[in-house]
Coordinates of C-alpha atoms in Angstrom, one line a residue:
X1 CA -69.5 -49.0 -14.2
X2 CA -70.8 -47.6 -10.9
X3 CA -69.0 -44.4 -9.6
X4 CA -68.3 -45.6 -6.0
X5 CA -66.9 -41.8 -4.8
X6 CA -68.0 -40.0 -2.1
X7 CA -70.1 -36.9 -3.1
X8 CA -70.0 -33.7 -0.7
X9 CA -73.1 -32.9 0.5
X10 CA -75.4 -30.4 -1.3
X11 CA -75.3 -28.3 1.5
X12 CA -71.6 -27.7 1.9
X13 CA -71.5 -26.8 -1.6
X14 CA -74.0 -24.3 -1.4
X15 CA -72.1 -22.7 1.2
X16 CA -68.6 -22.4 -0.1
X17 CA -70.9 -20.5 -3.6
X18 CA -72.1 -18.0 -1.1
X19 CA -69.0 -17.3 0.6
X20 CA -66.9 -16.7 -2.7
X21 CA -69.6 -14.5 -4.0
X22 CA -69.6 -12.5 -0.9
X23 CA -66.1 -12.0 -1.0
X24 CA -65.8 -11.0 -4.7
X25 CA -68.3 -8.5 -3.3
X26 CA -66.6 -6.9 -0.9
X27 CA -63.3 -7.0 -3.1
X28 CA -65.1 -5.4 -5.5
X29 CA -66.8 -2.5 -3.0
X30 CA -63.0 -2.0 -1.7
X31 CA -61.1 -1.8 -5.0
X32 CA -59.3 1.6 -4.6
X33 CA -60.2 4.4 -7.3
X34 CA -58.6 5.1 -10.4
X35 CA -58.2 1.1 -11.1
X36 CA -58.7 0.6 -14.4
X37 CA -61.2 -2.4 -15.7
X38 CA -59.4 -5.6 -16.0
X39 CA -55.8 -4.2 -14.0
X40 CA -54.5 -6.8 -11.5
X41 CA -54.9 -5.2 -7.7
X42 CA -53.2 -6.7 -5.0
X43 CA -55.5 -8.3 -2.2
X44 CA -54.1 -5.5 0.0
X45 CA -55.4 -2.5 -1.9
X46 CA -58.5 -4.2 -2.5
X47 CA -58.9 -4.8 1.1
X48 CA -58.4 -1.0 1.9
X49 CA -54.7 -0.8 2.1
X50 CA -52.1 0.4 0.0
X51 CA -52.0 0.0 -3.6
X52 CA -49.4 -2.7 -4.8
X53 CA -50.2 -2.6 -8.8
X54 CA -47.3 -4.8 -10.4
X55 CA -45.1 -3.2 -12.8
X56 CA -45.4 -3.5 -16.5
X57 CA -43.0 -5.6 -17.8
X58 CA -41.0 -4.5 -21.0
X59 CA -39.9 -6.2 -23.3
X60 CA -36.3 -5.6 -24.9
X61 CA -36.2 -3.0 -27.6
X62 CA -40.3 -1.9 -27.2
X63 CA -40.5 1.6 -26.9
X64 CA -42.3 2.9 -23.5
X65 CA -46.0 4.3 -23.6
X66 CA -46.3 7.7 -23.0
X67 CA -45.2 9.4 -19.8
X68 CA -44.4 6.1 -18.6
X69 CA -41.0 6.1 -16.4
X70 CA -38.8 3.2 -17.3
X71 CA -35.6 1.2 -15.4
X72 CA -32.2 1.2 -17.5
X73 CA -31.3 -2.5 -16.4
X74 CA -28.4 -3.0 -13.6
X75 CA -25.9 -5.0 -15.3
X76 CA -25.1 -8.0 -12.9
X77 CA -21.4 -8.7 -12.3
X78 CA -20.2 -11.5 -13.0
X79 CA -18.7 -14.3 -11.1
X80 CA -15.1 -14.0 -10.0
X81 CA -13.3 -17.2 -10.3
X82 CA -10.9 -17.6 -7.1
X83 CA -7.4 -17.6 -8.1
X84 CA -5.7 -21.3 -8.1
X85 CA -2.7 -22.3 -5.6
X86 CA 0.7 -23.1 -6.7
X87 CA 1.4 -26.4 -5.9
X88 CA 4.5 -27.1 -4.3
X89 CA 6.5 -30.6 -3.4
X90 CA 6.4 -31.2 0.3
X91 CA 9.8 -30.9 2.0
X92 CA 11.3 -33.7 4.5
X93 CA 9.8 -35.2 7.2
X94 CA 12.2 -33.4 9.3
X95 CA 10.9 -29.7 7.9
X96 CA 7.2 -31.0 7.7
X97 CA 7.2 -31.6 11.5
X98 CA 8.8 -28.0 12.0
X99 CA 6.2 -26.5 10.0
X100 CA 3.2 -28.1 12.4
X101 CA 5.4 -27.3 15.7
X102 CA 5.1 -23.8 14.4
X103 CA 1.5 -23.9 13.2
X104 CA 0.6 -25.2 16.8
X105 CA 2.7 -22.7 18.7
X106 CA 0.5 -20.0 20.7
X107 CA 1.6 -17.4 22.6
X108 CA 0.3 -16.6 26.8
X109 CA -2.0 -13.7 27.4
X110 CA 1.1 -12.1 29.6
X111 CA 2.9 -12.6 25.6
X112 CA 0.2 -11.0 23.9
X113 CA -0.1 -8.5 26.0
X114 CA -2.7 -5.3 26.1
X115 CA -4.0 -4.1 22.9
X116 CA -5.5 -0.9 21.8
X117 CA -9.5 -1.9 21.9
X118 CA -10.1 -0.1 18.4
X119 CA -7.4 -2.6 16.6
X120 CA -8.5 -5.6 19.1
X121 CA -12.5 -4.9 17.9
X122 CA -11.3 -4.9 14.0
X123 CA -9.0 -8.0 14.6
X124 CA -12.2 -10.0 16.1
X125 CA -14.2 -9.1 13.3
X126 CA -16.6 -6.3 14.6
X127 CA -15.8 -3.7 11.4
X128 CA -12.8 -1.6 11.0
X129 CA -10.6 0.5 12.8
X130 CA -12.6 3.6 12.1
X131 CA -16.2 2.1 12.3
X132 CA -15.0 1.0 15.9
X133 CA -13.4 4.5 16.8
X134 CA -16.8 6.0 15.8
X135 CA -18.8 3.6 18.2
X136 CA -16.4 4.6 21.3
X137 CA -16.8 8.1 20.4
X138 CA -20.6 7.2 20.8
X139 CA -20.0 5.6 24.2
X140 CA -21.5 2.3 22.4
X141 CA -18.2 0.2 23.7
X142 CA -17.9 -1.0 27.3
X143 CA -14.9 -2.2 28.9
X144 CA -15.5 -4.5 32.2
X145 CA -18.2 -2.3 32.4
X146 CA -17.0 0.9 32.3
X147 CA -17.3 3.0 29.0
X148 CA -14.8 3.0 27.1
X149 CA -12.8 5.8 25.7
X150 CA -10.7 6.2 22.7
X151 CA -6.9 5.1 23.3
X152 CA -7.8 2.7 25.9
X153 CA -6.3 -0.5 25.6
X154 CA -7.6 -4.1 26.7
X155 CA -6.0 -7.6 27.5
X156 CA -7.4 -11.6 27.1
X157 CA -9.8 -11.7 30.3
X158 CA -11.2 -8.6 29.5
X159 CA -15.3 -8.1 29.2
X160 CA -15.9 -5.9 26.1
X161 CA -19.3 -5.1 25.1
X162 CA -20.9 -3.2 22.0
X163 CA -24.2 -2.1 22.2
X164 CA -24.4 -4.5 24.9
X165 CA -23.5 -7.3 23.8
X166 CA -20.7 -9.2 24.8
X167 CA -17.6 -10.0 22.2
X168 CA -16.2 -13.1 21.1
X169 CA -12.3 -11.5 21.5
X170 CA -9.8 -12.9 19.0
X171 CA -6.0 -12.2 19.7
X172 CA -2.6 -12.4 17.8
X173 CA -1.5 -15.4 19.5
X174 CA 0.1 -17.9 16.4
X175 CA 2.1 -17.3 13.1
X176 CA 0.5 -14.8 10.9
X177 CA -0.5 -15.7 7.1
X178 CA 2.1 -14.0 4.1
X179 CA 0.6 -14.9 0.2
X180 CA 2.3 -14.2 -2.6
X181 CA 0.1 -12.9 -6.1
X182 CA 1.0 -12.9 -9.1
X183 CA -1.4 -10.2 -10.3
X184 CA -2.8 -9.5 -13.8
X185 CA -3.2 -6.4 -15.8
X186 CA -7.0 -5.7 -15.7
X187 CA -7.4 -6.0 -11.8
X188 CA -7.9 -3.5 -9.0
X189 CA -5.9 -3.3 -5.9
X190 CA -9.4 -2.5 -3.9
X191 CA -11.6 -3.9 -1.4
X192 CA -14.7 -2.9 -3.8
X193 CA -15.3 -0.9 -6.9
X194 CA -18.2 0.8 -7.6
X195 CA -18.0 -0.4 -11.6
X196 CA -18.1 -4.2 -10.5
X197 CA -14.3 -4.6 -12.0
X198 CA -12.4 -7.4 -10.5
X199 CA -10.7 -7.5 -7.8
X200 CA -7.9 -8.4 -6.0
X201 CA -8.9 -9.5 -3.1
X202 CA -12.0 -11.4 -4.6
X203 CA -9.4 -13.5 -6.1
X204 CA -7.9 -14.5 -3.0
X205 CA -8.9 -17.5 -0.7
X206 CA -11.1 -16.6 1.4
X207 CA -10.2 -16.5 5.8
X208 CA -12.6 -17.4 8.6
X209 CA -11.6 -14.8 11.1
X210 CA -9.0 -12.1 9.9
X211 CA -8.9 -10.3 6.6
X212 CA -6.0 -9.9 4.0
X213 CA -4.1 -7.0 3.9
X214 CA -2.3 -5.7 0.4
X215 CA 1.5 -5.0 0.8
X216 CA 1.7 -1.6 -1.3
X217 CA -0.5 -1.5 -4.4
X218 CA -0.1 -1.6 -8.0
X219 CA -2.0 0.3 -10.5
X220 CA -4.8 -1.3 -13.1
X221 CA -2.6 -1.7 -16.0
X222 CA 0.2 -2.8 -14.3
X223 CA 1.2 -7.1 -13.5
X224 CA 3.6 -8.6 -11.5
X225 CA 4.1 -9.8 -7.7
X226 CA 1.5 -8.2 -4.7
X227 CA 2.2 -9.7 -1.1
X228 CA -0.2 -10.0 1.0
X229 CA -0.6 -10.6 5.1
X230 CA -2.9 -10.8 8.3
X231 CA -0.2 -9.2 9.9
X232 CA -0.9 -5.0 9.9
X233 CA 2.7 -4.5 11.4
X234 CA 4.3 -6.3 8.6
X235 CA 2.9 -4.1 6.2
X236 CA 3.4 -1.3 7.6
X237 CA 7.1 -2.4 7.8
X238 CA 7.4 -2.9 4.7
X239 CA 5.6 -0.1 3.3
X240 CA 6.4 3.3 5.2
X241 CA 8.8 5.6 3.6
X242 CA 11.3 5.6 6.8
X243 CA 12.3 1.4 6.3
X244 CA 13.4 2.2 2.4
X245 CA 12.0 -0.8 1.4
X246 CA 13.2 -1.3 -2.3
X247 CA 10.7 -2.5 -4.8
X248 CA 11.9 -3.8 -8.6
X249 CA 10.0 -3.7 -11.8
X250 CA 10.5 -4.7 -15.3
X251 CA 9.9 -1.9 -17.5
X252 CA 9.5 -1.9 -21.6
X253 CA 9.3 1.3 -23.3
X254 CA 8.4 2.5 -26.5
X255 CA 11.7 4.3 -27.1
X256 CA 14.8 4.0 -25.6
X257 CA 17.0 6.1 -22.8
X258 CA 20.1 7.9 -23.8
X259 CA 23.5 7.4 -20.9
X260 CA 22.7 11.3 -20.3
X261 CA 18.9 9.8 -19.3
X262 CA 20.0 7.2 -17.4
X263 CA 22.5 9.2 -15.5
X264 CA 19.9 11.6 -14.4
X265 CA 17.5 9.1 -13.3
X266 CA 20.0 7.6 -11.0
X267 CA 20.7 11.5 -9.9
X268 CA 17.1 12.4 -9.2
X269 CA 14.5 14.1 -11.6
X270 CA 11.7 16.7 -10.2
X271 CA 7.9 15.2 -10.5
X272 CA 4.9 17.3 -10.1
X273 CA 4.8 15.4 -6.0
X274 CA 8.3 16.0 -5.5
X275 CA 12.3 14.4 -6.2
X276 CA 12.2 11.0 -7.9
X277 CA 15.1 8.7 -8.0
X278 CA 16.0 5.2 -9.6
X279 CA 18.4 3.5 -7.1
X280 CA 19.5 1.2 -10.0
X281 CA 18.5 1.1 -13.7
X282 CA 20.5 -2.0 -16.2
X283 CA 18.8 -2.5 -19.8
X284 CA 17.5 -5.6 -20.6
X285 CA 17.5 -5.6 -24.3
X286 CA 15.1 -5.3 -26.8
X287 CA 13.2 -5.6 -30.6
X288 CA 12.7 -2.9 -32.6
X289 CA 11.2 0.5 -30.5
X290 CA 10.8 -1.7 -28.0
X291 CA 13.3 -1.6 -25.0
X292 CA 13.0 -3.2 -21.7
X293 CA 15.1 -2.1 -18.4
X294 CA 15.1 -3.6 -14.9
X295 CA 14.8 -0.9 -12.3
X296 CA 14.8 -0.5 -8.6
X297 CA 13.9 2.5 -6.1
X298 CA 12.9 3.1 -2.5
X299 CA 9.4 4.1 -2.3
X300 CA 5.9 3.3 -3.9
X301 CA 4.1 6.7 -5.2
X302 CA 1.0 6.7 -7.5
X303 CA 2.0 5.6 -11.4
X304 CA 5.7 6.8 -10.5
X305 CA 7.9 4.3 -12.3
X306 CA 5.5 5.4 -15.6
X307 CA 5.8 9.0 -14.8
X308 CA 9.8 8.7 -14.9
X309 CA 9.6 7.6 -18.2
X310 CA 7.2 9.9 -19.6
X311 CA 9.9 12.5 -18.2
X312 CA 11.2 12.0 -20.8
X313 CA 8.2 11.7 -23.3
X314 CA 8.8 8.0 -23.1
X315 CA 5.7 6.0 -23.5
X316 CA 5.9 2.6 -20.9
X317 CA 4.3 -0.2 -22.6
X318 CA 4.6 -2.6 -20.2
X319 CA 5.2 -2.6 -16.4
X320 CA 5.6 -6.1 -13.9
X321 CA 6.7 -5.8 -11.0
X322 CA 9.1 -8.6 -9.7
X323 CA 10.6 -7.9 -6.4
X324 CA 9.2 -6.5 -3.1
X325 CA 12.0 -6.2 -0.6
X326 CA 13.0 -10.1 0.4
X327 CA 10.2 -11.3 -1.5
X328 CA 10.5 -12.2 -5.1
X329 CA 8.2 -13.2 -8.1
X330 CA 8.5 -17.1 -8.1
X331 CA 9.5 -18.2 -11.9
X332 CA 6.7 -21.2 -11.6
X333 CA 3.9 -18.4 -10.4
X334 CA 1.6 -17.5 -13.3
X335 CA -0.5 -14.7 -13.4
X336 CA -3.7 -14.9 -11.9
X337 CA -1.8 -17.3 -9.3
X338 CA -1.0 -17.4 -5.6
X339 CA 1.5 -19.5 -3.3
X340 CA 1.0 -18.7 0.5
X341 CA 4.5 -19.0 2.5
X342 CA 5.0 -22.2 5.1
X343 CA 5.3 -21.5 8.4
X344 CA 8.9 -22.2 8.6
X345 CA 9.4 -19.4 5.6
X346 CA 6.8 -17.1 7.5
X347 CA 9.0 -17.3 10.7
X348 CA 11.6 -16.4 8.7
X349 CA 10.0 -13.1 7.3
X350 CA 9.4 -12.3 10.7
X351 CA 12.7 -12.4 12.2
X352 CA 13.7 -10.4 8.9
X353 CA 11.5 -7.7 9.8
X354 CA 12.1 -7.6 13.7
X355 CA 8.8 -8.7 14.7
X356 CA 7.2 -11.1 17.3
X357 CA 6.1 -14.6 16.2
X358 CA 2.6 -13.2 15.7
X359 CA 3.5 -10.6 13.3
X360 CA 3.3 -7.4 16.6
X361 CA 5.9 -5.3 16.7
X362 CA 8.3 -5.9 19.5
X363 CA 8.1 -3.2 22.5

């Protein structure tokens, strides 16, 4: 059969041979020193520029040449599966209307208020509290034009500028957001870890403009309930040493208290930080060397509830934590779970602690 394709002419072709033989030519005049015969040089180097040369790759378990300068390899961390929701049975038409009156509720600018522009900035999303102060300090953040200085405080209507460029301001005008998790030995109470363990906070749902704040902390090896908020105020409500906010815990020990033990724990005991006191402590049974105790105190120092023990040489085994002030440890919760209060039960924790509807402290 005929070939019936078009055929290039002879002169194009002997054109496009000439043009790659001159440029293998000048690739060839411009290929830096030092390049050994047959190593791959980027077009860059061979064009005058730097020299790229691609890195040998090694295989696992060969041994490197000499003087050659290997990578360990970064261990990638793994996914973090989000933690799962506690389903709950809606309530009655009558409290399901209540809830969405509440979710819809705002408050005025004249409610809201001024704000301190350092807490206003970290509210809408522009860093934190101290990456703003820093910025002021600078002279970087402009307040209807004016540079601003540290302690001033700004209203809704208000032209704030960083850098120049104007901000999207975001207020405390509805219901803040309270979660309760049920946290699992094994996890950080930290924002980030420089040893990619998990997290808290990478377990919880994720929010479009604010950012959870933990509620006290707990240590690595210990479980039990965290709360957490959008609500700064609340926390610090519920956390600072003056509001005696009491905090339980179930405790099992490898050993067991004497009445004389128990007494003085109730009395106060001297730690290396200072007086220590159990405001209540009731055993809870037990099998064999283990015994287990309910106890409840006033303030949240580093490992204390552990350090109590080993006052006594007493080894805890096992620590959960299962009431935080009004909050308790729901029975259906399982670890590595959350349930996020309704509106209606968030307006309740707000009256509780004297706050506004939008989680500020009253004036």
């Amino acid at each position: 059969m005929r070939n019936t394709r078009a055929r290039r002419p002879q002169p194009a072709i002997r054109e496009e041979k000439a043009g790659n033989t001159a440029r293998g030519q000048v690739a060839q005049r411009k290929k830096p020193q030092g390049a050994a015969a047959g190593e791959w040089v980027s077009n860059k180097a061979a064009l005058g520029g730097a020299t790229a040369r691609r890195k040998p790759v090694v295989k696992p378990g060969a041994k490197p040449m000499d003087g050659e300068v290997t990578t360990p390899p970064v261990a990638r961390k793994a996914p973090v599966t989000r933690a799962k929701k506690l389903a709950v049975r809606a309530g009655s038409q009558k409290e399901v209307a209540k809830q969405k009156q509440l979710r819809e509720k705002r408050l005025t600018a004249e409610q809201v208020g001024e704000e301190r522009l350092q807490k206003a900035l970290a509210f809408s999303g522009w860093g934190s509290r101290r990456e703003v102060e820093t910025w002021i300090a600078e002279g970087k953040v402009t307040v209807n034009g004016k540079v601003a200085e540290l302690g001033c405080k700004v209203k809704p209507g208000d032209d704030v500028r960083v850098s120049g460029k104007r901000v999207q301001m975001r207020w405390a005008d509805r219901l803040p957001r309270v979660l309760l998790y049920h946290k699992q030995e094994g996890e950080l109470v930290t924002r980030d870890d420089p040893q990619g363990r998990v997290t808290v906070f990478e377990r919880l749902p994720k929010l479009a403009s604010s950012k959870w704040i933990a509620i006290g902390r707990l240590d690595f090896n210990t479980s039990g309930l965290l709360v957490f908020t959008t609500s700064g105020d609340l926390a610090n409500r519920m956390t600072h040493p003056r509001f005696e906010i009491e905090r339980e815990y179930a405790v099992r020990v490898l050993g067991e208290l004497t009445d004389e033990q128990i007494a003085q724990l109730k009395r106060g005991i001297e730690l290396d930080d200072g007086p220590a006191k159990f405001e209540r402590i009731d055993a809870s049974g037990g099998e064999g060397v283990n015994h287990w105790y309910n106890v409840v105190l006033k303030e949240g120092r580093n490992r204390e509830v552990r350090r109590m023990f080993e006052h006594f040489e007493l080894t805890v085994s096992r620590l959960m934590r299962v009431r935080f002030g009004m909050f308790g440890l729901p029975p259906r919760l399982k670890r590595g779970q959350f349930y996020e209060l309704n509106e209606t039960e968030t307006m309740a924790v707000m009256k509780w602690a004297d706050l506004k509807l939008n989680g500020e402290a009253k004036e």
